[in-house]
Each structure stands twice: as structure tokens, then as C-alpha cells.
Amino acid sequence: MTANQKIYFYPVWLRIWHGLNAIGILTLIFSGISMQSSIESANLLSFKSVINLHNIAGILVTLSYFLYFTGNLVTPNGKFYIIKPKGFLKRPIQQAIYYAWGMFHGMKAPYPISEKRKFNPLQKYAYVLVMYMAVPVVIITGFALLFPEIIIDQVYAFSGVFVTAVFHSTMGFFISIFLMVHLYIASIGKSPLENFKSIFNGWHEVH
Amino acid sequence: MNNRFIRLFFLLVLGTFLHANAQSYQNAQHHQCLKCHSNQTYSFFNSVKGKDEKRMMNPYFILDTVALSAAVHKPFDCTDCHSSEYGTYPHQSNLKLEPLSTCLDCHGGDASFASYHFERIDEEFRKSIHFQVSGENFNCSKCHSQHTYFATARTSNNVLDIVDYSNKMCLSCHNDMKKYKMVSGHENPKLVQVHDWLPNQELHFKNVRCIECHTEVLDSLKVSHNILPKSKALRKCVECHSADSRLKASLYKYQNLQKRSEDGSITMVLANESYVIGSHQIPHLKIASILIFFLTLIGIIIHSSFRIFKKK
């Protein structure tokens, strides 16, 4: 037996989802920023093409979200996302302390990854918030904006479209921030590129 | 011409008395003209046959009494503008030849209407494609019914109402094959097809006025009147969908809109019943998002420098 144990964490369906999602979300972020600021994308793309691009990427992300959602329903992968009430706050705080202080002071990871635990508590919370809250909200508001005729005209004094759009871009913004942190945290491993390799080949090495 | 000014003077003097007539518009069935001109059918006594007859009214001669009694000219009675000889039916045939006053005949050079800049509007209108193509046949009344016009842009505090009112003025002709053909002699191009390059067309037509794209924006006039040839129409999305949207200089500039937003709501934008991608950014949210972005970035930089430093 080698010292390094390998776990097959990322089955094919999950890697496909993750890949589509990554392409889609990146496109959405860049086209979204371009629309919001209406910079004619340094004249690379017209406003109209940017809108089309954003719509297509939005549909791609929606489809891949269905893959993700059903995948997690029918395979055991879903159980990694379940948050238990025990240590609801204590566990993520411990993990945060580890990231901020412990890892520089020789502390061992408090929730090492194993076959039973794919995500540490902080990761789990972030993923649940993003995948089961932010992304669905963005998808629903996004489709509402794609067919603005279906949006109620007024929410109190505000335009229904306006409220929907603000929700949409706020959630989009938080997803962008999540992505920044996600990419950075992924670089924390044995070597900075290790986790990136895993999401391509499916195997996670446990040390 | 002179005759008209005397009549106008007479009218203005009578102005205060005239207000009594506004009520009579509301009681249409007893009004000497509206008893026929507000209905689909009319009855009259046929003196040759010696009996009452009922006939269909020309749909273009049916007036909307609700709009009449809200309009800017509500103090007038019909016969202040039209000949009093219309009081008899059948109307005399020579009445068809009667010249009617134009907007400028009454409003031109009148200081009490200075804020409307009638002369400037007339100047601009004469440059417009409508006047260039059709000449005197296309007059102000083609868009502004003297019966029902109501100055919406300067009074309404709802963008959608302003847009709706203004666009109906154009669509009443551009979407009405008979009316359009009467003016031009040919059939009207289908607007839906002409604008098929514009996504969410219905939504756009509900939220922006035709004149937003079809005129030059003028600061000196509340409503630009120079309809440009189609080759000069606005097609560039970012003219509206940007932080310095041209809508701010046209549709959203009306003080009646801004007044409403000052009392109570967070920003002017919120009170406008519309949202334009790219143009409506909420300043607080923008600052907050820039802040969060940089804090995250700084956090990452600090953390990663520790990692490099500690070789983690």
C-alpha cells in the first residue's frame, strides 16, 4: 500500500457539470459586467451580441444546473451537502480559524477530507449557499428578465423588472465573489495545482 | 387671417364664460353636436320623407367625450372652432370648405403660452420628414387632435403613461392603414417587421417613445419635433443602455417625474417605472460591490503572501 490514498471524488457526470458550469459562469460574469457598464466590450462585441451571449450562457448554466441537481438526487454525491445541526456554528468557525491561523502554525486540518467527508464545513456552507440559493435565484430571475412580459409590473412603487434586475445582479455579484474565493481556496493543497488536476481526472489524493 | 385674430381675441375674452361648456361635453346626449358625434349611429328628421331616420356615423367623426372633457381645449365649445352653421343637419355642403385655425394661428406669438415654444416647435416640425414629404398636407393636427390633445409629458408623473400617450399619437396613423394611406397614397410598412432588429420590441415600445429614436434630442424643447428620415434613426443600444443614457436628456428629464421621486423614494431611478440595463445603477450598491470586491482581493493577497512566506 502506498502512503497516498486516492479517492474517486469526481465522477464523470460531475466533471461534465463542473466544466459546463465553469464556462457558463465565466461567460456570464464577463458579459454581465460588460452589459452593466455598457462598455461596448472594447468594441469587440456589440451590446446586442453581448446580450445574446449572456442569454446563451444563461441557458447553458440552467441545463447544467439540472444535471447537477438530478445527479445529486440519484447518486450518493448529494449527501456531502447535508448540513447537520450539531456544531452548526462551531465547525465552520474552527475551519476558518484553521485557514486564518492554524495552517501557518502547524495545526492539522480539523476536518480532513475522507471518503465520508468530501467538503470541510466552511466549504459545505459556501457550496450550499451558492448552489441551492444564489444559483437558483439567478436562474429564476434570469429567465424572468429573458421574458420580461411575465414579470409583475409593479412592486409597491418600483418597477417589477427593476426589482428583479437588482436581485439578479446582486446574486450574480455574490457568485462572482464566491468564484474568486473558490479558485483561491482550491489552490490550497499539497501543491497549488493539485486540486485543479483532481477536477480534471476525478481522483483526489489524500495525504 | 385678420378675421381669425379678431375671433381669437373674442374667444379669449369669453374664456371665462366658456368654462361652462366643459360640463356640457359630459352630458353628451343633450349636446347639440355630441348627441350625434359621440355615437355610432345618429338620427335626424328627413324633411323630404317627413319621418325620423337612423344611420351609421362615420367612425372617424365619432369623438371621445372622456378625452374631450380632459383635453387642453375643454373650455371651448364645438362652434368656437367650427362654424355655428353646423347647428343644422344635414350640414351645408359649403361648410366642408371652411378653413379651420391651426395651432399657430391661436398660439403663435402669444406670451401666455411662451413656455411651450410653439414657434420653435413649428420650425422643427418643418424640418421633419413628414413635412418634407407631404408639405402642408401634414399639419400639427395630424398628430395632435385639437379635440383631445392633452399635454402629457409635462403633467404626468408616470413614465409609462407619457410613453403610451405619445406613442399612440404615432401609432394612430402608422398602425392604421386607411389613415396612413390617405396621407401618403401607399400602404404603411409593418412596424413590427421594420423594428425586428430590436429585441423585446413590445417591452421597448411600452417603455420608450418612438421619438426617442426618431428625433434628435434637444435641450431647448420639452418634446423634439424633428422626425428624422429612417436612415438617421437611432439603432445603437448603448445610447440608452449606458450610464449616460440619452433617455436622461429626453424621457426622464421631465420635472413632473423627478418631483415625485424626491418625496419618499430612495433614488430618482426607483420612482421611474422602468429599468434600463446599463443605465440604472444604484450608487450605493455600486460602491458596496466595489468595496466587497477589493476586500476579498486584499484578503486573498494577504493570505497567499503568508503561504509563500511560510512555504505552506
Coordinates of C-alpha atoms in Angstrom, one line a residue, chain B residues 18-251:
Chain B
L18 CA -66.5 79.3 -21.9
H19 CA -65.8 77.0 -18.9
A20 CA -69.5 76.4 -18.6
N21 CA -69.3 74.4 -21.8
A22 CA -66.9 71.8 -20.4
Q23 CA -69.8 70.4 -18.4
S24 CA -71.9 70.1 -21.5
Y25 CA -69.4 67.8 -23.1
Q26 CA -70.0 65.4 -20.3
N27 CA -73.7 65.4 -20.9
A28 CA -73.2 64.2 -24.5
Q29 CA -76.8 63.1 -25.2
H30 CA -78.1 66.6 -24.8
H31 CA -75.2 68.4 -26.5
Q32 CA -76.3 69.9 -29.8
C33 CA -73.4 68.2 -31.7
L34 CA -72.3 65.3 -29.5
K35 CA -75.8 63.7 -29.5
C36 CA -74.7 62.6 -33.0
H37 CA -70.9 62.9 -32.9
S38 CA -70.3 60.7 -29.9
N39 CA -72.4 57.8 -31.1
Q40 CA -72.1 55.0 -33.6
T41 CA -75.5 55.9 -35.1
Y42 CA -77.4 59.2 -35.4
S43 CA -81.0 60.1 -36.1
F44 CA -82.3 63.1 -37.8
F45 CA -85.6 64.3 -39.3
N46 CA -85.8 63.6 -43.0
S47 CA -87.9 66.6 -44.1
V48 CA -88.4 65.1 -47.6
K49 CA -89.8 61.8 -46.4
G50 CA -91.3 63.5 -43.4
K51 CA -90.1 61.0 -40.9
D52 CA -87.1 60.3 -38.5
E53 CA -84.3 58.2 -39.8
K54 CA -81.4 56.4 -38.2
R55 CA -78.0 56.0 -39.9
M56 CA -74.4 54.9 -39.2
M57 CA -71.9 57.6 -38.2
N58 CA -68.6 57.7 -40.0
P59 CA -66.3 56.2 -37.4
Y60 CA -63.7 58.9 -37.9
F61 CA -66.3 61.6 -37.0
I62 CA -67.1 59.9 -33.6
L63 CA -65.5 61.9 -30.8
D64 CA -64.3 60.5 -27.5
T65 CA -66.2 62.5 -24.9
V66 CA -64.0 61.5 -22.0
A67 CA -60.9 62.7 -23.8
L68 CA -62.7 65.8 -24.9
S69 CA -63.5 66.9 -21.4
A70 CA -59.9 66.2 -20.2
A71 CA -58.2 68.0 -23.2
V72 CA -56.4 71.3 -23.1
H73 CA -59.2 72.9 -25.2
K74 CA -62.0 71.7 -23.0
P75 CA -63.2 75.2 -22.3
F76 CA -64.2 75.6 -25.9
D77 CA -67.4 74.6 -27.4
C78 CA -67.5 73.0 -30.8
T79 CA -68.8 76.1 -32.6
D80 CA -65.9 78.2 -31.2
C81 CA -63.8 76.5 -33.8
H82 CA -66.3 75.2 -36.2
S83 CA -69.0 77.3 -37.9
S84 CA -72.2 77.7 -36.0
E85 CA -74.0 76.7 -39.2
Y86 CA -73.2 73.1 -38.2
G87 CA -76.1 73.5 -35.8
T88 CA -78.4 72.3 -38.6
Y89 CA -78.4 68.8 -40.1
P90 CA -77.8 67.9 -42.9
H91 CA -74.7 70.1 -42.7
Q92 CA -74.5 72.6 -45.5
S93 CA -72.0 71.4 -48.2
N94 CA -70.1 74.6 -48.3
L95 CA -69.0 74.0 -44.7
K96 CA -66.6 71.5 -45.9
L97 CA -64.6 74.4 -47.4
E98 CA -64.3 76.3 -44.1
P99 CA -60.7 76.9 -43.1
L100 CA -60.0 76.0 -39.5
S101 CA -57.5 77.7 -37.3
T102 CA -54.1 75.9 -36.9
C103 CA -52.2 75.7 -33.6
L104 CA -50.0 78.6 -34.6
D105 CA -53.0 80.8 -35.6
C106 CA -54.0 80.8 -32.0
H107 CA -50.9 80.2 -30.0
G108 CA -48.2 81.8 -32.2
G109 CA -46.7 84.9 -30.6
D110 CA -48.9 84.6 -27.5
A111 CA -46.8 85.2 -24.4
S112 CA -49.1 83.3 -22.2
F113 CA -48.0 80.1 -24.0
A114 CA -44.4 81.0 -24.2
S115 CA -43.2 78.0 -22.2
Y116 CA -44.4 75.7 -24.9
H117 CA -42.3 77.4 -27.6
F118 CA -44.9 77.0 -30.3
E119 CA -42.7 78.9 -32.9
R120 CA -39.7 76.7 -32.2
I121 CA -41.8 73.6 -32.5
D122 CA -43.2 74.8 -35.8
E123 CA -39.6 75.4 -37.0
E124 CA -38.5 71.9 -36.0
F125 CA -41.7 70.4 -37.5
R126 CA -40.9 72.0 -40.8
K127 CA -37.6 70.2 -40.9
S128 CA -39.2 66.8 -40.2
I129 CA -39.6 64.1 -42.7
H130 CA -43.4 64.3 -42.5
F131 CA -43.4 67.9 -43.6
Q132 CA -40.6 67.4 -46.1
V133 CA -42.5 64.6 -47.8
S134 CA -46.1 65.7 -47.5
G135 CA -45.8 69.5 -47.2
E136 CA -48.8 71.5 -45.8
N137 CA -51.0 68.4 -46.0
F138 CA -49.2 67.2 -43.0
N139 CA -50.1 69.6 -40.2
C140 CA -49.9 69.6 -36.5
S141 CA -53.4 68.2 -36.2
K142 CA -52.3 65.0 -37.9
C143 CA -50.6 64.1 -34.6
H144 CA -52.4 66.5 -32.2
S145 CA -56.1 66.2 -32.3
Q146 CA -57.4 69.7 -31.4
H147 CA -60.2 67.9 -29.8
T148 CA -58.4 65.6 -27.5
Y149 CA -54.8 66.7 -27.1
F150 CA -53.6 66.8 -23.6
A151 CA -50.0 67.9 -22.7
T152 CA -49.0 64.6 -21.0
A153 CA -45.2 64.8 -20.9
R154 CA -45.3 67.9 -18.7
T155 CA -48.1 66.9 -16.4
S156 CA -48.0 63.1 -15.9
N157 CA -45.8 61.6 -13.2
N158 CA -45.7 58.2 -14.7
V159 CA -43.3 57.3 -17.5
L160 CA -45.4 54.6 -18.8
D161 CA -48.4 57.0 -19.3
I162 CA -46.2 59.5 -21.1
V163 CA -44.8 56.8 -23.4
D164 CA -48.3 55.3 -24.0
Y165 CA -49.8 58.7 -24.8
S166 CA -47.0 59.8 -27.1
N167 CA -46.8 56.5 -29.0
K168 CA -50.5 56.4 -29.6
M169 CA -50.2 59.7 -31.4
C170 CA -47.8 58.0 -33.9
L171 CA -49.5 54.6 -34.0
S172 CA -52.9 56.1 -34.6
C173 CA -51.6 56.6 -38.1
H174 CA -48.7 54.3 -38.6
N175 CA -50.8 51.3 -37.5
D176 CA -53.9 52.4 -39.3
M177 CA -53.7 51.5 -42.9
K178 CA -56.5 53.8 -44.1
K179 CA -55.3 56.9 -42.3
Y180 CA -51.7 56.3 -43.4
K181 CA -52.7 55.7 -47.0
M182 CA -54.8 58.9 -47.0
V183 CA -51.7 60.9 -46.2
S184 CA -49.1 59.0 -48.2
G185 CA -51.0 57.2 -51.0
H186 CA -49.3 53.9 -50.3
E187 CA -49.6 51.2 -47.7
N188 CA -47.9 51.5 -44.3
P189 CA -44.8 49.4 -43.6
K190 CA -45.4 46.9 -40.8
L191 CA -43.7 48.4 -37.8
V192 CA -43.1 45.0 -36.2
Q193 CA -41.1 44.0 -39.2
V194 CA -39.3 47.3 -39.6
H195 CA -38.1 47.0 -36.0
D196 CA -37.4 43.3 -35.9
W197 CA -33.8 44.0 -35.1
L198 CA -34.9 45.3 -31.7
P199 CA -35.2 42.5 -29.1
N200 CA -38.1 42.7 -26.7
Q201 CA -39.9 45.0 -29.1
E202 CA -43.1 45.1 -27.2
L203 CA -41.4 46.0 -24.0
H204 CA -39.4 48.7 -25.7
F205 CA -42.4 50.3 -27.2
K206 CA -44.1 50.3 -23.8
N207 CA -41.1 51.9 -22.2
V208 CA -39.6 54.3 -24.7
R209 CA -41.2 56.8 -27.1
C210 CA -40.9 56.5 -30.8
I211 CA -39.5 60.0 -30.8
E212 CA -36.6 58.8 -28.6
C213 CA -35.1 57.0 -31.6
H214 CA -36.6 59.1 -34.4
T215 CA -35.7 62.6 -33.3
E216 CA -32.6 64.4 -32.2
V217 CA -32.6 65.2 -28.5
L218 CA -33.0 68.9 -28.0
D219 CA -32.4 70.6 -24.6
S220 CA -34.4 73.7 -25.6
L221 CA -37.6 71.8 -26.3
K222 CA -39.5 69.5 -24.0
V223 CA -40.5 67.4 -26.9
S224 CA -38.3 67.2 -30.0
H225 CA -40.4 67.6 -33.2
N226 CA -37.9 67.0 -35.9
I227 CA -38.7 63.4 -37.0
L228 CA -35.6 62.4 -39.0
P229 CA -35.5 60.2 -42.0
K230 CA -35.3 56.5 -41.1
S231 CA -31.6 56.3 -42.1
K232 CA -30.8 58.6 -39.2
A233 CA -32.9 56.7 -36.6
L234 CA -31.2 55.5 -33.5
R235 CA -30.1 51.9 -33.6
K236 CA -27.3 51.9 -31.2
C237 CA -28.3 50.2 -28.0
V238 CA -25.8 51.8 -25.7
E239 CA -27.2 55.2 -26.5
C240 CA -29.9 54.2 -24.0
H241 CA -28.3 51.3 -22.2
S242 CA -25.4 53.2 -20.6
A243 CA -24.7 55.2 -17.6
D244 CA -25.2 58.4 -19.5
S245 CA -28.3 57.2 -21.3
R246 CA -29.8 59.6 -23.7
L247 CA -33.1 58.9 -22.0
K248 CA -31.9 61.1 -19.1
A249 CA -31.9 64.0 -21.5
S250 CA -35.3 63.2 -23.0
L251 CA -37.8 61.0 -21.5

